[in-house]
Structure formats: C-alpha cells, structure tokens
JSON list of C-alpha atoms in Angstrom, two decimals:
[
{"chain": "A", "resi": 1, "resn": "MET", "atom": "CA", "xyz": [15.88, -36.45, -59.50]},
{"chain": "A", "resi": 2, "resn": "PRO", "atom": "CA", "xyz": [19.21, -34.74, -60.32]},
{"chain": "A", "resi": 3, "resn": "ALA", "atom": "CA", "xyz": [19.33, -31.82, -62.72]},
{"chain": "A", "resi": 4, "resn": "GLN", "atom": "CA", "xyz": [20.03, -32.65, -66.33]},
{"chain": "A", "resi": 5, "resn": "GLU", "atom": "CA", "xyz": [23.66, -31.97, -67.26]},
{"chain": "A", "resi": 6, "resn": "THR", "atom": "CA", "xyz": [23.08, -31.30, -70.96]},
{"chain": "A", "resi": 7, "resn": "LEU", "atom": "CA", "xyz": [20.22, -31.09, -73.43]},
{"chain": "A", "resi": 8, "resn": "THR", "atom": "CA", "xyz": [20.64, -32.02, -77.09]},
{"chain": "A", "resi": 9, "resn": "VAL", "atom": "CA", "xyz": [18.81, -29.78, -79.56]},
{"chain": "A", "resi": 10, "resn": "ALA", "atom": "CA", "xyz": [18.29, -30.77, -83.20]},
{"chain": "A", "resi": 11, "resn": "VAL", "atom": "CA", "xyz": [18.46, -27.74, -85.51]},
{"chain": "A", "resi": 12, "resn": "ARG", "atom": "CA", "xyz": [17.87, -27.18, -89.24]},
{"chain": "A", "resi": 13, "resn": "VAL", "atom": "CA", "xyz": [19.85, -24.16, -90.45]},
{"chain": "A", "resi": 14, "resn": "LYS", "atom": "CA", "xyz": [18.72, -21.88, -93.28]},
{"chain": "A", "resi": 15, "resn": "PRO", "atom": "CA", "xyz": [21.76, -19.74, -94.12]},
{"chain": "A", "resi": 16, "resn": "GLY", "atom": "CA", "xyz": [21.60, -16.57, -96.19]},
{"chain": "A", "resi": 17, "resn": "ALA", "atom": "CA", "xyz": [18.23, -15.42, -94.84]},
{"chain": "A", "resi": 18, "resn": "SER", "atom": "CA", "xyz": [17.28, -11.75, -94.90]},
{"chain": "A", "resi": 19, "resn": "ARG", "atom": "CA", "xyz": [17.14, -11.76, -91.09]},
{"chain": "A", "resi": 20, "resn": "THR", "atom": "CA", "xyz": [17.75, -14.11, -88.19]},
{"chain": "A", "resi": 21, "resn": "ARG", "atom": "CA", "xyz": [14.64, -16.01, -87.13]},
{"chain": "A", "resi": 22, "resn": "VAL", "atom": "CA", "xyz": [14.17, -18.88, -84.68]},
{"chain": "A", "resi": 23, "resn": "GLY", "atom": "CA", "xyz": [11.04, -20.97, -84.98]},
{"chain": "A", "resi": 24, "resn": "GLY", "atom": "CA", "xyz": [9.42, -23.70, -86.98]},
{"chain": "A", "resi": 25, "resn": "ARG", "atom": "CA", "xyz": [9.81, -27.42, -87.40]},
{"chain": "A", "resi": 26, "resn": "PHE", "atom": "CA", "xyz": [11.76, -29.58, -89.83]},
{"chain": "A", "resi": 27, "resn": "ASP", "atom": "CA", "xyz": [11.65, -33.37, -89.64]},
{"chain": "A", "resi": 28, "resn": "GLY", "atom": "CA", "xyz": [15.29, -34.14, -90.34]},
{"chain": "A", "resi": 29, "resn": "PRO", "atom": "CA", "xyz": [17.76, -36.98, -89.79]},
{"chain": "A", "resi": 30, "resn": "HIS", "atom": "CA", "xyz": [18.01, -36.21, -86.05]},
{"chain": "A", "resi": 31, "resn": "GLY", "atom": "CA", "xyz": [14.22, -36.15, -85.55]},
{"chain": "A", "resi": 32, "resn": "PRO", "atom": "CA", "xyz": [12.02, -33.06, -85.18]},
{"chain": "A", "resi": 33, "resn": "ALA", "atom": "CA", "xyz": [14.36, -30.08, -85.50]},
{"chain": "A", "resi": 34, "resn": "LEU", "atom": "CA", "xyz": [14.03, -26.41, -84.63]},
{"chain": "A", "resi": 35, "resn": "VAL", "atom": "CA", "xyz": [14.43, -24.22, -87.73]},
{"chain": "A", "resi": 36, "resn": "ILE", "atom": "CA", "xyz": [16.87, -21.33, -87.39]},
{"chain": "A", "resi": 37, "resn": "ALA", "atom": "CA", "xyz": [17.36, -18.90, -90.27]},
{"chain": "A", "resi": 38, "resn": "VAL", "atom": "CA", "xyz": [20.52, -16.80, -90.17]},
{"chain": "A", "resi": 39, "resn": "HIS", "atom": "CA", "xyz": [21.84, -14.01, -92.38]},
{"chain": "A", "resi": 40, "resn": "ASP", "atom": "CA", "xyz": [25.39, -15.38, -92.47]},
{"chain": "A", "resi": 41, "resn": "PRO", "atom": "CA", "xyz": [26.40, -17.56, -95.44]},
{"chain": "A", "resi": 42, "resn": "ALA", "atom": "CA", "xyz": [27.39, -21.20, -95.09]},
{"chain": "A", "resi": 43, "resn": "VAL", "atom": "CA", "xyz": [31.09, -20.35, -95.48]},
{"chain": "A", "resi": 44, "resn": "ASP", "atom": "CA", "xyz": [33.92, -21.04, -93.03]},
{"chain": "A", "resi": 45, "resn": "GLY", "atom": "CA", "xyz": [31.54, -21.96, -90.22]},
{"chain": "A", "resi": 46, "resn": "ARG", "atom": "CA", "xyz": [29.91, -18.52, -90.17]},
{"chain": "A", "resi": 47, "resn": "ALA", "atom": "CA", "xyz": [26.34, -19.82, -90.43]},
{"chain": "A", "resi": 48, "resn": "THR", "atom": "CA", "xyz": [27.03, -22.41, -87.72]},
{"chain": "A", "resi": 49, "resn": "GLU", "atom": "CA", "xyz": [28.39, -19.76, -85.35]},
{"chain": "A", "resi": 50, "resn": "ALA", "atom": "CA", "xyz": [25.46, -17.43, -86.07]},
{"chain": "A", "resi": 51, "resn": "THR", "atom": "CA", "xyz": [23.08, -20.33, -85.45]},
{"chain": "A", "resi": 52, "resn": "ARG", "atom": "CA", "xyz": [24.72, -21.15, -82.12]},
{"chain": "A", "resi": 53, "resn": "LYS", "atom": "CA", "xyz": [24.36, -17.55, -80.98]},
{"chain": "A", "resi": 54, "resn": "ALA", "atom": "CA", "xyz": [20.75, -17.30, -82.24]},
{"chain": "A", "resi": 55, "resn": "LEU", "atom": "CA", "xyz": [19.81, -20.50, -80.40]},
{"chain": "A", "resi": 56, "resn": "ALA", "atom": "CA", "xyz": [21.39, -19.22, -77.18]},
{"chain": "A", "resi": 57, "resn": "ALA", "atom": "CA", "xyz": [19.57, -15.88, -77.51]},
{"chain": "A", "resi": 58, "resn": "ALA", "atom": "CA", "xyz": [16.21, -17.57, -78.18]},
{"chain": "A", "resi": 59, "resn": "LEU", "atom": "CA", "xyz": [16.67, -19.71, -75.07]},
{"chain": "A", "resi": 60, "resn": "GLY", "atom": "CA", "xyz": [17.85, -16.79, -72.93]},
{"chain": "A", "resi": 61, "resn": "LEU", "atom": "CA", "xyz": [21.30, -18.32, -72.43]},
{"chain": "A", "resi": 62, "resn": "ARG", "atom": "CA", "xyz": [24.88, -17.16, -72.74]},
{"chain": "A", "resi": 63, "resn": "PRO", "atom": "CA", "xyz": [26.37, -18.26, -76.09]},
{"chain": "A", "resi": 64, "resn": "ALA", "atom": "CA", "xyz": [29.03, -20.17, -74.14]},
{"chain": "A", "resi": 65, "resn": "ALA", "atom": "CA", "xyz": [26.30, -22.49, -72.79]},
{"chain": "A", "resi": 66, "resn": "VAL", "atom": "CA", "xyz": [25.56, -23.77, -76.31]},
{"chain": "A", "resi": 67, "resn": "SER", "atom": "CA", "xyz": [28.03, -25.87, -78.31]},
{"chain": "A", "resi": 68, "resn": "LEU", "atom": "CA", "xyz": [27.96, -27.77, -81.59]},
{"chain": "A", "resi": 69, "resn": "ARG", "atom": "CA", "xyz": [27.91, -31.55, -81.18]},
{"chain": "A", "resi": 70, "resn": "VAL", "atom": "CA", "xyz": [27.30, -32.84, -84.73]},
{"chain": "A", "resi": 71, "resn": "GLY", "atom": "CA", "xyz": [26.94, -31.33, -88.19]},
{"chain": "A", "resi": 72, "resn": "ALA", "atom": "CA", "xyz": [29.66, -28.72, -88.75]},
{"chain": "A", "resi": 73, "resn": "ALA", "atom": "CA", "xyz": [29.30, -29.03, -92.53]},
{"chain": "A", "resi": 74, "resn": "SER", "atom": "CA", "xyz": [25.58, -29.84, -92.63]},
{"chain": "A", "resi": 75, "resn": "ARG", "atom": "CA", "xyz": [22.33, -27.90, -92.43]},
{"chain": "A", "resi": 76, "resn": "ASP", "atom": "CA", "xyz": [21.15, -30.51, -89.93]},
{"chain": "A", "resi": 77, "resn": "LYS", "atom": "CA", "xyz": [22.99, -29.99, -86.65]},
{"chain": "A", "resi": 78, "resn": "LEU", "atom": "CA", "xyz": [22.89, -31.13, -83.05]},
{"chain": "A", "resi": 79, "resn": "PHE", "atom": "CA", "xyz": [23.73, -28.57, -80.38]},
{"chain": "A", "resi": 80, "resn": "LEU", "atom": "CA", "xyz": [24.39, -29.26, -76.71]},
{"chain": "A", "resi": 81, "resn": "VAL", "atom": "CA", "xyz": [23.01, -26.94, -74.05]},
{"chain": "A", "resi": 82, "resn": "ASP", "atom": "CA", "xyz": [24.93, -27.05, -70.75]},
{"chain": "A", "resi": 83, "resn": "ARG", "atom": "CA", "xyz": [22.93, -27.23, -67.52]},
{"chain": "A", "resi": 84, "resn": "PRO", "atom": "CA", "xyz": [19.49, -26.55, -69.02]},
{"chain": "A", "resi": 85, "resn": "GLY", "atom": "CA", "xyz": [16.81, -25.26, -66.67]},
{"chain": "A", "resi": 86, "resn": "PRO", "atom": "CA", "xyz": [13.58, -27.21, -66.21]},
{"chain": "A", "resi": 87, "resn": "GLU", "atom": "CA", "xyz": [11.62, -24.81, -68.44]},
{"chain": "A", "resi": 88, "resn": "LEU", "atom": "CA", "xyz": [13.96, -25.17, -71.42]},
{"chain": "A", "resi": 89, "resn": "SER", "atom": "CA", "xyz": [12.35, -28.28, -72.93]},
{"chain": "A", "resi": 90, "resn": "GLU", "atom": "CA", "xyz": [8.94, -26.58, -72.98]},
{"chain": "A", "resi": 91, "resn": "LEU", "atom": "CA", "xyz": [10.38, -23.40, -74.52]},
{"chain": "A", "resi": 92, "resn": "LEU", "atom": "CA", "xyz": [12.07, -25.46, -77.23]},
{"chain": "A", "resi": 93, "resn": "ARG", "atom": "CA", "xyz": [8.85, -27.33, -77.94]},
{"chain": "A", "resi": 94, "resn": "ARG", "atom": "CA", "xyz": [6.93, -24.06, -78.31]},
{"chain": "A", "resi": 95, "resn": "LEU", "atom": "CA", "xyz": [9.56, -22.57, -80.63]},
{"chain": "A", "resi": 96, "resn": "ARG", "atom": "CA", "xyz": [9.64, -25.72, -82.76]},
{"chain": "A", "resi": 97, "resn": "ASP", "atom": "CA", "xyz": [5.95, -26.63, -82.80]},
{"chain": "A", "resi": 98, "resn": "GLY", "atom": "CA", "xyz": [4.34, -23.22, -82.63]},
{"chain": "A", "resi": 99, "resn": "SER", "atom": "CA", "xyz": [2.42, -21.21, -80.03]},
{"chain": "A", "resi": 100, "resn": "ALA", "atom": "CA", "xyz": [5.54, -19.14, -79.28]},
{"chain": "A", "resi": 101, "resn": "GLU", "atom": "CA", "xyz": [6.82, -16.19, -81.25]}
]
C-alpha cells in the first residue's frame, strides 16, 4: 500500500488563551476535532498561524508540513499534513480523545 500523501486534521481553535495547549475533543462541523488553544487573538490570521504552528509542534513536524485547507475566518478549521508518517493518525487520536498529554 503506498504512503498517504496528505492527512486532513479537523481543529477547533480557542484564541486568546492564557497559554498554547493542544488536546481535547470538539464535535464540530467537520466531525471530531482536535482542540487547540492559542494565546494569539483572532485578528488578521494570527490565531490561525499560531494554531498551524502549534499543530505542527504537537505532531513533531516542521510548520511547513502543515497548511490550512478550510476555515480561515472560522474557529472550525481543516489543516492538511503533507506526507504523514504511519504513527500520525494514532498520535492525533490520543491528543484528541485523551490518554496523551
């Protein structure tokens, strides 16, 4: 089976948090979403950019490997991860559904 080219990750953003935190579940319009709280406000794309970088860091990826697909002006976003490794889906599940911190 060939390697997956991209992985789509549903994210619920909580801007204006006291600190950046990745973890938790939100059942949003794109299905079960990973909750990411960021310090940056939802102004001029700052929260979206902080979320992209926080997602990359949580997954152990370069920020360039993560891009926004849908939701520039929404708290509910879809990000694309380029060339995800086989362990990425499990890591995402643990971050979203618990048992990882």
